[in-house]
mmCIF file of C-alpha atoms in Angstrom:
data_model
loop_
_atom_site.group_PDB
_atom_site.id
_atom_site.type_symbol
_atom_site.label_atom_id
_atom_site.label_comp_id
_atom_site.label_asym_id
_atom_site.label_seq_id
_atom_site.Cartn_x
_atom_site.Cartn_y
_atom_site.Cartn_z
ATOM 1 C CA MET Q 12 85.417 168.158 90.789
ATOM 2 C CA LYS Q 13 88.539 169.508 92.397
ATOM 3 C CA THR Q 14 86.666 169.941 95.658
ATOM 4 C CA THR Q 15 85.536 166.320 95.553
ATOM 5 C CA GLU Q 16 89.094 165.166 94.901
ATOM 6 C CA ALA Q 17 90.381 167.365 97.712
ATOM 7 C CA ALA Q 18 87.713 165.994 100.047
ATOM 8 C CA LEU Q 19 88.616 162.434 99.079
ATOM 9 C CA ARG Q 20 92.285 163.171 99.663
ATOM 10 C CA ALA Q 21 91.466 164.718 103.066
ATOM 11 C CA ASP Q 22 89.407 161.637 103.977
ATOM 12 C CA GLN Q 23 92.294 159.429 102.884
ATOM 13 C CA ASN Q 24 94.752 161.457 104.981
ATOM 14 C CA SER Q 25 92.460 161.282 107.976
ATOM 15 C CA GLU Q 26 92.124 157.523 107.501
ATOM 16 C CA ASP Q 27 95.918 157.135 107.200
ATOM 17 C CA LEU Q 28 96.425 159.166 110.358
ATOM 18 C CA ASP Q 29 93.818 157.068 112.107
ATOM 19 C CA ASN Q 30 95.604 153.908 110.991
ATOM 20 C CA THR Q 31 98.916 155.210 112.281
ATOM 21 C CA ASP Q 32 97.220 156.172 115.556
ATOM 22 C CA GLN Q 33 96.043 152.585 115.862
ATOM 23 C CA LEU Q 34 99.567 151.317 115.225
ATOM 24 C CA ILE Q 35 100.966 153.645 117.878
ATOM 25 C CA ILE Q 36 98.291 152.524 120.333
ATOM 26 C CA GLN Q 37 99.269 148.899 119.696
ATOM 27 C CA ARG Q 38 102.914 149.754 120.409
ATOM 28 C CA VAL Q 39 102.014 151.538 123.648
ATOM 29 C CA LEU Q 40 99.821 148.641 124.757
ATOM 30 C CA ALA Q 41 102.706 146.292 124.021
ATOM 31 C CA GLY Q 42 104.806 148.215 126.540
ATOM 32 C CA ASN Q 43 106.452 150.977 124.475
ATOM 33 C CA ARG Q 44 105.593 153.878 126.771
ATOM 34 C CA ASP Q 45 107.598 156.423 124.739
ATOM 35 C CA ALA Q 46 105.409 155.859 121.682
ATOM 36 C CA PHE Q 47 102.658 157.747 123.501
ATOM 37 C CA LYS Q 48 104.701 160.922 123.038
ATOM 38 C CA THR Q 49 103.841 160.865 119.333
ATOM 39 C CA LEU Q 50 100.140 161.041 120.159
ATOM 40 C CA ILE Q 51 100.721 163.914 122.586
ATOM 41 C CA THR Q 52 102.731 165.864 120.008
ATOM 42 C CA ARG Q 53 100.154 165.188 117.321
ATOM 43 C CA TYR Q 54 97.069 166.308 119.232
ATOM 44 C CA SER Q 55 98.138 168.606 122.073
ATOM 45 C CA ASP Q 56 97.855 171.915 120.173
ATOM 46 C CA PRO Q 57 94.144 171.770 119.278
ATOM 47 C CA LEU Q 58 93.315 170.266 122.667
ATOM 48 C CA TYR Q 59 95.269 172.980 124.484
ATOM 49 C CA ARG Q 60 93.521 175.708 122.472
ATOM 50 C CA HIS Q 61 90.161 174.192 123.359
ATOM 51 C CA ALA Q 62 90.965 174.011 127.075
ATOM 52 C CA LEU Q 63 92.462 177.516 127.038
ATOM 53 C CA CYS Q 64 89.434 179.090 125.387
ATOM 54 C CA MET Q 65 87.009 177.175 127.589
ATOM 55 C CA THR Q 66 88.708 177.996 130.893
ATOM 56 C CA GLY Q 67 90.412 181.281 130.025
ATOM 57 C CA SER Q 68 93.497 180.251 131.968
ATOM 58 C CA PRO Q 69 96.765 178.765 130.660
ATOM 59 C CA ASP Q 70 97.515 177.145 134.021
ATOM 60 C CA VAL Q 71 94.158 175.419 134.195
ATOM 61 C CA ALA Q 72 94.363 174.427 130.514
ATOM 62 C CA GLU Q 73 97.750 172.793 131.168
ATOM 63 C CA ASP Q 74 96.373 170.930 134.187
ATOM 64 C CA ILE Q 75 93.382 169.699 132.218
ATOM 65 C CA LEU Q 76 95.611 168.545 129.368
ATOM 66 C CA GLN Q 77 97.963 166.693 131.722
ATOM 67 C CA VAL Q 78 95.170 164.938 133.577
ATOM 68 C CA SER Q 79 93.404 164.082 130.309
ATOM 69 C CA PHE Q 80 96.469 162.553 128.649
ATOM 70 C CA VAL Q 81 97.286 160.525 131.762
ATOM 71 C CA LYS Q 82 93.680 159.287 131.803
ATOM 72 C CA ALA Q 83 93.902 158.523 128.086
ATOM 73 C CA TYR Q 84 97.084 156.504 128.662
ATOM 74 C CA GLN Q 85 95.548 154.507 131.494
ATOM 75 C CA HIS Q 86 92.455 153.671 129.447
ATOM 76 C CA LEU Q 87 94.164 153.327 126.080
ATOM 77 C CA ALA Q 88 92.964 149.764 125.634
ATOM 78 C CA GLU Q 89 89.386 151.037 125.609
ATOM 79 C CA VAL Q 90 89.805 153.220 122.506
ATOM 80 C CA ARG Q 91 87.217 152.343 119.922
ATOM 81 C CA GLY Q 92 87.343 154.312 116.679
ATOM 82 C CA ARG Q 93 89.307 157.526 116.290
ATOM 83 C CA PHE Q 94 91.831 158.350 119.023
ATOM 84 C CA ASP Q 95 91.630 162.116 118.424
ATOM 85 C CA ALA Q 96 87.851 162.180 118.890
ATOM 86 C CA TRP Q 97 88.129 160.014 122.003
ATOM 87 C CA VAL Q 98 90.807 162.168 123.639
ATOM 88 C CA PHE Q 99 88.936 165.338 122.638
ATOM 89 C CA ARG Q 100 85.919 164.116 124.601
ATOM 90 C CA ILE Q 101 88.107 163.502 127.660
ATOM 91 C CA VAL Q 102 89.472 167.071 127.462
ATOM 92 C CA ALA Q 103 86.052 168.602 126.752
ATOM 93 C CA ASN Q 104 84.569 166.790 129.748
ATOM 94 C CA GLY Q 105 87.517 167.938 131.879
ATOM 95 C CA CYS Q 106 86.751 171.539 130.900
ATOM 96 C CA LYS Q 107 83.053 171.148 131.644
ATOM 97 C CA ASP Q 108 83.763 169.599 135.031
ATOM 98 C CA TRP Q 109 86.119 172.433 135.877
ATOM 99 C CA LEU Q 110 83.551 175.034 134.792
ATOM 100 C CA LYS Q 111 80.899 173.356 136.912
ATOM 101 C CA ASN Q 112 83.134 173.579 139.931
ATOM 102 C CA ILE Q 113 84.368 177.139 139.735
ATOM 103 C CA ARG Q 114 82.583 179.822 141.559
ATOM 104 C CA ARG Q 115 81.824 182.994 139.723
ATOM 105 C CA GLN Q 116 85.238 184.176 138.739
ATOM 106 C CA HIS Q 117 86.489 186.244 135.949
ATOM 107 C CA LEU Q 118 89.306 184.498 134.189
ATOM 108 C CA SER Q 119 91.521 185.883 131.554
ATOM 109 C CA TYR Q 120 94.716 184.549 130.163
ATOM 110 C CA ASP Q 121 97.837 186.528 130.009
ATOM 111 C CA GLU Q 122 100.045 186.033 127.059
ATOM 112 C CA ASP Q 123 103.463 187.242 127.995
ATOM 113 C CA ASP Q 124 104.830 184.426 125.881
ATOM 114 C CA GLN Q 125 102.992 185.531 122.757
ATOM 115 C CA PRO Q 126 104.933 187.847 120.471
ATOM 116 C CA SER Q 127 103.289 191.147 119.700
ATOM 117 C CA GLY Q 128 102.496 191.725 116.061
ATOM 118 C CA TYR Q 129 100.904 195.137 116.351
ATOM 119 C CA ALA Q 130 102.327 198.196 114.745
ATOM 120 C CA THR Q 131 101.926 200.883 117.384
ATOM 121 C CA PRO Q 132 101.545 200.927 121.163
ATOM 122 C CA ASP Q 133 98.038 202.409 120.751
ATOM 123 C CA GLU Q 134 97.034 199.618 118.428
ATOM 124 C CA GLU Q 135 98.433 197.079 120.849
ATOM 125 C CA LEU Q 136 96.547 198.682 123.723
ATOM 126 C CA ASP Q 137 93.286 198.462 121.744
ATOM 127 C CA ARG Q 138 93.991 194.837 120.941
ATOM 128 C CA THR Q 139 94.758 193.998 124.566
ATOM 129 C CA GLU Q 140 91.511 195.617 125.602
ATOM 130 C CA LEU Q 141 89.530 193.690 122.999
ATOM 131 C CA ARG Q 142 91.280 190.504 124.124
ATOM 132 C CA SER Q 143 90.284 190.922 127.761
ATOM 133 C CA ASP Q 144 86.770 192.092 126.854
ATOM 134 C CA LEU Q 145 86.284 189.052 124.646
ATOM 135 C CA ASP Q 146 87.605 186.797 127.430
ATOM 136 C CA ARG Q 147 85.152 188.330 129.846
ATOM 137 C CA ALA Q 148 82.263 188.047 127.399
ATOM 138 C CA LEU Q 149 83.107 184.413 126.605
ATOM 139 C CA ALA Q 150 83.363 183.617 130.308
ATOM 140 C CA SER Q 151 79.858 184.919 130.857
ATOM 141 C CA LEU Q 152 78.319 182.564 128.292
ATOM 142 C CA PRO Q 153 76.814 179.257 129.396
ATOM 143 C CA ALA Q 154 79.337 176.442 128.882
ATOM 144 C CA SER Q 155 77.437 174.838 126.000
ATOM 145 C CA LEU Q 156 77.332 178.110 124.011
ATOM 146 C CA ARG Q 157 80.968 178.872 124.748
ATOM 147 C CA GLU Q 158 81.990 175.373 123.688
ATOM 148 C CA ALA Q 159 80.084 175.653 120.410
ATOM 149 C CA PHE Q 160 81.509 179.122 119.664
ATOM 150 C CA VAL Q 161 85.083 178.042 120.437
ATOM 151 C CA MET Q 162 84.837 174.889 118.327
ATOM 152 C CA LYS Q 163 83.393 176.804 115.388
ATOM 153 C CA HIS Q 164 85.376 180.031 115.456
ATOM 154 C CA VAL Q 165 88.665 179.249 117.193
ATOM 155 C CA GLU Q 166 89.132 175.619 116.209
ATOM 156 C CA GLY Q 167 87.535 176.143 112.794
ATOM 157 C CA ARG Q 168 85.585 172.878 112.848
ATOM 158 C CA SER Q 169 82.656 172.139 110.586
ATOM 159 C CA TYR Q 170 79.212 171.661 112.126
ATOM 160 C CA GLU Q 171 79.308 167.989 111.054
ATOM 161 C CA GLU Q 172 82.602 167.419 112.862
ATOM 162 C CA MET Q 173 81.287 169.205 115.951
ATOM 163 C CA ALA Q 174 78.145 167.069 115.915
ATOM 164 C CA ASP Q 175 80.280 163.951 115.658
ATOM 165 C CA LEU Q 176 82.495 164.970 118.565
ATOM 166 C CA LEU Q 177 79.739 166.211 120.853
ATOM 167 C CA GLY Q 178 77.159 163.577 119.979
ATOM 168 C CA THR Q 179 74.459 166.049 119.038
ATOM 169 C CA THR Q 180 72.785 167.312 115.872
ATOM 170 C CA VAL Q 181 74.031 169.871 113.366
ATOM 171 C CA GLY Q 182 70.816 171.875 113.862
ATOM 172 C CA ALA Q 183 71.287 172.078 117.635
ATOM 173 C CA LEU Q 184 74.892 173.192 117.201
ATOM 174 C CA LYS Q 185 74.013 175.864 114.659
ATOM 175 C CA MET Q 186 71.462 177.178 117.146
ATOM 176 C CA ARG Q 187 74.100 177.261 119.916
ATOM 177 C CA VAL Q 188 76.637 179.065 117.727
ATOM 178 C CA HIS Q 189 74.015 181.597 116.601
ATOM 179 C CA ARG Q 190 72.935 182.267 120.185
ATOM 180 C CA ALA Q 191 76.548 182.614 121.280
ATOM 181 C CA ARG Q 192 77.269 185.147 118.510
ATOM 182 C CA GLU Q 193 74.192 187.183 119.351
ATOM 183 C CA ALA Q 194 75.012 187.169 123.061
ATOM 184 C CA LEU Q 195 78.633 188.196 122.394
ATOM 185 C CA GLN Q 196 77.530 190.967 120.078
ATOM 186 C CA ALA Q 197 75.058 192.235 122.688
ATOM 187 C CA LEU Q 198 77.872 192.357 125.242
ATOM 188 C CA LEU Q 199 80.527 193.940 123.070
ATOM 189 C CA GLU Q 200 78.898 195.951 120.316
ATOM 190 C CA GLU Q 201 78.393 199.108 122.319
ATOM 191 C CA LYS Q 202 82.146 199.425 122.634
ATOM 192 C CA TYR Q 203 83.335 197.898 119.383
ATOM 193 C CA ALA Q 204 80.647 198.349 116.741
ATOM 194 C CA MET W 25 95.823 191.281 133.672
ATOM 195 C CA VAL W 26 95.487 187.901 135.256
ATOM 196 C CA ASP W 27 93.067 187.339 138.081
ATOM 197 C CA ASP W 28 93.470 184.605 140.635
ATOM 198 C CA LEU W 29 93.029 181.574 138.474
ATOM 199 C CA ARG W 30 93.271 178.947 141.166
ATOM 200 C CA SER W 31 90.862 179.324 143.953
ATOM 201 C CA ASP W 32 90.825 176.329 146.260
ATOM 202 C CA ASP W 33 87.293 175.545 145.380
ATOM 203 C CA GLY W 34 87.551 175.910 141.678
ATOM 204 C CA LEU W 35 89.716 173.160 140.366
ATOM 205 C CA GLY W 36 87.416 170.217 140.487
ATOM 206 C CA GLY W 37 89.861 167.345 140.534
ATOM 207 C CA PHE W 38 92.765 169.220 139.050
ATOM 208 C CA ASP W 39 94.036 170.840 142.219
ATOM 209 C CA GLY W 40 96.258 167.969 143.151
ATOM 210 C CA HIS W 41 98.381 168.282 140.093
ATOM 211 C CA HIS W 42 99.817 171.747 140.078
ATOM 212 C CA HIS W 43 103.405 172.091 139.141
ATOM 213 C CA ARG W 44 103.648 175.824 139.003
ATOM 214 C CA GLN W 45 102.790 178.578 141.387
ATOM 215 C CA PRO W 46 99.708 180.551 140.413
ATOM 216 C CA ARG W 47 100.368 183.883 138.830
ATOM 217 C CA ARG W 48 98.567 186.533 140.784
ATOM 218 C CA SER W 49 97.607 189.923 139.602
ATOM 219 C CA ASP W 50 99.342 192.874 141.160
ATOM 220 C CA LYS W 51 96.315 194.958 140.484
ATOM 221 C CA LYS W 52 93.615 195.346 143.043
ATOM 222 C CA GLU W 53 90.823 192.918 142.301
ATOM 223 C CA ARG W 54 87.954 194.543 140.524
ATOM 224 C CA PRO W 55 84.530 194.504 142.145
ATOM 225 C CA LEU W 56 82.447 191.478 141.252
ATOM 226 C CA ALA W 57 79.789 193.499 139.475
ATOM 227 C CA ASP W 58 82.434 194.864 137.162
ATOM 228 C CA ARG W 59 83.625 191.429 136.176
ATOM 229 C CA GLU W 60 80.481 189.523 135.580
ATOM 230 C CA VAL W 61 77.515 189.454 133.360
ATOM 231 C CA PRO W 62 74.776 187.439 135.017
ATOM 232 C CA LEU W 63 73.866 184.305 133.106
ATOM 233 C CA GLY W 64 70.921 184.918 130.883
ATOM 234 C CA GLN W 65 71.374 188.683 130.793
ATOM 235 C CA GLN W 66 73.231 188.639 127.520
ATOM 236 C CA GLU W 67 70.558 186.459 126.021
ATOM 237 C CA GLN W 68 67.862 188.920 127.055
ATOM 238 C CA ASP W 69 69.791 191.796 125.550
ATOM 239 C CA ALA W 70 70.770 189.911 122.421
ATOM 240 C CA ARG W 71 69.413 191.252 119.200
ATOM 241 C CA VAL W 72 68.756 188.734 116.507
ATOM 242 C CA LEU W 73 71.506 188.787 113.911
ATOM 243 C CA SER W 74 70.492 188.644 110.283
ATOM 244 C CA PRO W 75 70.624 185.107 108.793
ATOM 245 C CA ALA W 76 72.884 186.557 106.106
ATOM 246 C CA VAL W 77 75.464 187.574 108.732
ATOM 247 C CA HIS W 78 75.367 184.091 110.255
ATOM 248 C CA ALA W 79 75.770 182.606 106.776
ATOM 249 C CA TRP W 80 78.770 184.872 106.124
ATOM 250 C CA LEU W 81 80.326 183.908 109.465
ATOM 251 C CA ASP W 82 79.765 180.252 108.559
ATOM 252 C CA GLY W 83 81.602 180.814 105.284
ATOM 253 C CA GLU W 84 78.520 180.295 103.159
ATOM 254 C CA LEU W 85 78.292 183.849 101.791
ATOM 255 C CA PRO W 86 80.970 186.269 100.551
ATOM 256 C CA GLU W 87 81.643 189.382 102.599
ATOM 257 C CA ALA W 88 80.491 191.670 99.773
ATOM 258 C CA SER W 89 76.960 190.316 99.964
ATOM 259 C CA VAL W 90 76.536 191.316 103.613
ATOM 260 C CA ARG W 91 78.552 194.523 103.582
ATOM 261 C CA LYS W 92 75.580 196.683 102.670
ATOM 262 C CA GLY W 93 72.575 198.207 104.404
ATOM 263 C CA ASP W 94 71.923 197.407 108.055
ATOM 264 C CA THR W 95 74.337 194.520 108.204
ATOM 265 C CA ALA W 96 77.439 196.591 107.319
ATOM 266 C CA ARG W 97 77.914 197.512 110.991
ATOM 267 C CA ASP W 98 77.685 193.856 112.029
ATOM 268 C CA VAL W 99 80.347 192.950 109.470
ATOM 269 C CA GLU W 100 82.725 195.573 110.892
ATOM 270 C CA PHE W 101 82.093 194.301 114.406
ATOM 271 C CA TRP W 102 82.711 190.656 113.508
ATOM 272 C CA LYS W 103 85.844 191.478 111.540
ATOM 273 C CA GLN W 104 87.339 192.910 114.750
ATOM 274 C CA ILE W 105 86.284 189.835 116.720
ATOM 275 C CA ASN W 106 87.604 187.521 114.008
ATOM 276 C CA GLY W 107 90.984 189.273 114.170
ATOM 277 C CA GLU W 108 91.212 188.425 117.860
ATOM 278 C CA VAL W 109 89.920 184.889 117.293
ATOM 279 C CA GLU W 110 92.530 184.387 114.574
ATOM 280 C CA ARG W 111 95.252 185.200 117.080
ATOM 281 C CA ARG W 112 93.903 182.535 119.454
ATOM 282 C CA ARG W 113 94.017 180.021 116.619
ATOM 283 C CA ARG W 114 97.803 180.415 116.533
ATOM 284 C CA VAL W 115 98.332 179.600 120.210
ATOM 285 C CA HIS W 116 100.543 176.529 120.767
ATOM 286 C CA THR W 117 101.001 174.180 123.671
ATOM 287 C CA PRO W 118 103.856 175.328 125.945
ATOM 288 C CA VAL W 119 107.021 173.453 125.013
ATOM 289 C CA TYR W 120 107.582 171.998 128.484
ATOM 290 C CA LEU W 121 104.120 170.460 128.723
ATOM 291 C CA GLU W 122 104.838 167.338 126.674
ATOM 292 C CA ALA W 123 107.733 166.398 128.963
ATOM 293 C CA GLN W 124 105.598 167.082 132.035
ATOM 294 C CA ILE W 125 102.864 164.782 130.742
ATOM 295 C CA MET W 126 105.375 162.041 129.933
ATOM 296 C CA GLU W 127 106.791 162.317 133.457
ATOM 297 C CA ARG W 128 103.371 161.837 134.956
ATOM 298 C CA LEU W 129 102.479 158.742 132.943
ATOM 299 C CA PRO W 130 102.553 155.483 134.897
ATOM 300 C CA GLN W 131 105.685 153.408 134.250
ATOM 301 C CA SER W 132 103.664 150.305 133.489
ATOM 302 C CA ALA W 133 101.885 149.678 130.199
ATOM 303 C CA PRO W 134 98.155 150.501 130.118
ATOM 304 C CA ALA W 135 96.023 147.665 131.415
ATOM 305 C CA ALA W 136 94.477 145.514 128.722
ATOM 306 C CA VAL W 137 90.728 145.312 128.739
ATOM 307 C CA ILE W 138 89.484 141.754 129.095
ATOM 308 C CA THR W 139 86.242 141.461 127.219
ATOM 309 C CA LYS W 140 84.013 138.464 127.846
ATOM 310 C CA TRP W 141 83.616 136.272 124.785
ATOM 311 C CA TRP W 142 79.926 137.061 124.368
ATOM 312 C CA GLN W 143 80.659 140.809 124.430
ATOM 313 C CA ARG W 144 83.375 140.631 121.785
ATOM 314 C CA GLU W 145 82.855 141.688 118.227
ATOM 315 C CA TYR W 146 83.343 138.953 115.651
ATOM 316 C CA VAL W 147 83.838 139.394 111.949
ATOM 317 C CA VAL W 148 81.980 136.749 109.945
ATOM 318 C CA THR W 149 83.572 136.055 106.563
ATOM 319 C CA PRO W 150 81.695 134.002 103.916
ATOM 320 C CA THR W 151 84.133 131.091 104.382
ATOM 321 C CA ALA W 152 83.668 131.104 108.157
ATOM 322 C CA ALA W 153 79.880 131.247 107.709
ATOM 323 C CA ILE W 154 79.905 128.219 105.351
ATOM 324 C CA ILE W 155 82.180 126.190 107.642
ATOM 325 C CA THR W 156 80.067 127.049 110.705
ATOM 326 C CA ALA W 157 76.831 126.150 108.872
ATOM 327 C CA ALA W 158 78.299 122.826 107.657
ATOM 328 C CA ALA W 159 79.510 122.021 111.178
ATOM 329 C CA LEU W 160 76.076 122.773 112.612
ATOM 330 C CA VAL W 161 74.343 120.578 109.990
ATOM 331 C CA MET W 162 76.754 117.709 110.666
ATOM 332 C CA THR W 163 76.316 118.059 114.429
ATOM 333 C CA ALA W 164 72.536 118.108 114.061
ATOM 334 C CA ALA W 165 72.667 115.020 111.798
ATOM 335 C CA ALA W 166 74.882 113.173 114.290
ATOM 336 C CA VAL W 167 72.623 114.066 117.244
ATOM 337 C CA THR W 168 69.524 112.991 115.271
ATOM 338 C CA ALA W 169 71.189 109.687 114.337
ATOM 339 C CA ILE W 170 72.092 108.985 117.987
ATOM 340 C CA VAL W 171 68.599 109.860 119.187
ATOM 341 C CA MET W 172 67.034 107.630 116.491
ATOM 342 C CA ALA W 173 69.371 104.747 117.430
ATOM 343 C CA PHE W 174 68.406 104.972 121.089
ATOM 344 C CA ALA W 175 64.725 105.317 120.188
ATOM 345 C CA ARG W 176 64.802 101.903 118.471
#
């Protein structure tokens, strides 16, 4: 019962947010350019994480986010339905286009800006190694498997939400996530199992 | 730890928008074979994970139910991976990015989309439906009356 109430409340919150998004969009379309900043602040974190995990590079993720938000602004009048889902698709397509265009390159992201939370230098070294190995393993996956894995594990989305955003079925996405996990385990288990 | 992230051929439409210099690794670039796993190789090598492990990773089963027998090793492996994934979940957008995006937005308001009247969506309320139906009946009656008058 509590779960149902919580789900209803979450739906209500999502609907409220969607309504406020629509209000902001109306203000931007009426000429209030600064109102767009609210949408950027509201949605940039999950979009940045998606682009970062898909490309493996903070610089490229920033470029994709900038281009996507500018595109979203220019086409804001065409938004039908949820803004967050619409802008997510722009970013996801930006990532896929970038991946199509890169030659075989290993990409990993450096995180000088991220504070270290590890107890000892040895532990930190192990973590850094796992980080770069996971980057490399993710980079070797086909884009569709990587996308599914990132959305499920990093972004913590449900299969239903993923299906809604990617326009595919829950069954197909489960298959992609399962294949991605098995491929990652095959690549990394010798060292980490 | 960072390789060259910005080859000239790899930016697909994003290369015209760089604001920062690429960060290049000081280390000698590793040989290609060391950096890549050919597509499809990992799928060939992949061993099928137990459905119970997938269910646990999907949050459908408690850890205790998979932490026994053959799957115990898989659980240990995925707990390490999940630790790293959890760290990625806490990554935030760089603080300067919002200002950079705002700077790049056009000064003018987004162009309004002009939709042709037959492509627009209309909401039909019961009142509007009744009024429209009455208007149609009256128009039809008037046209019939005129036609009948001319026919005589």
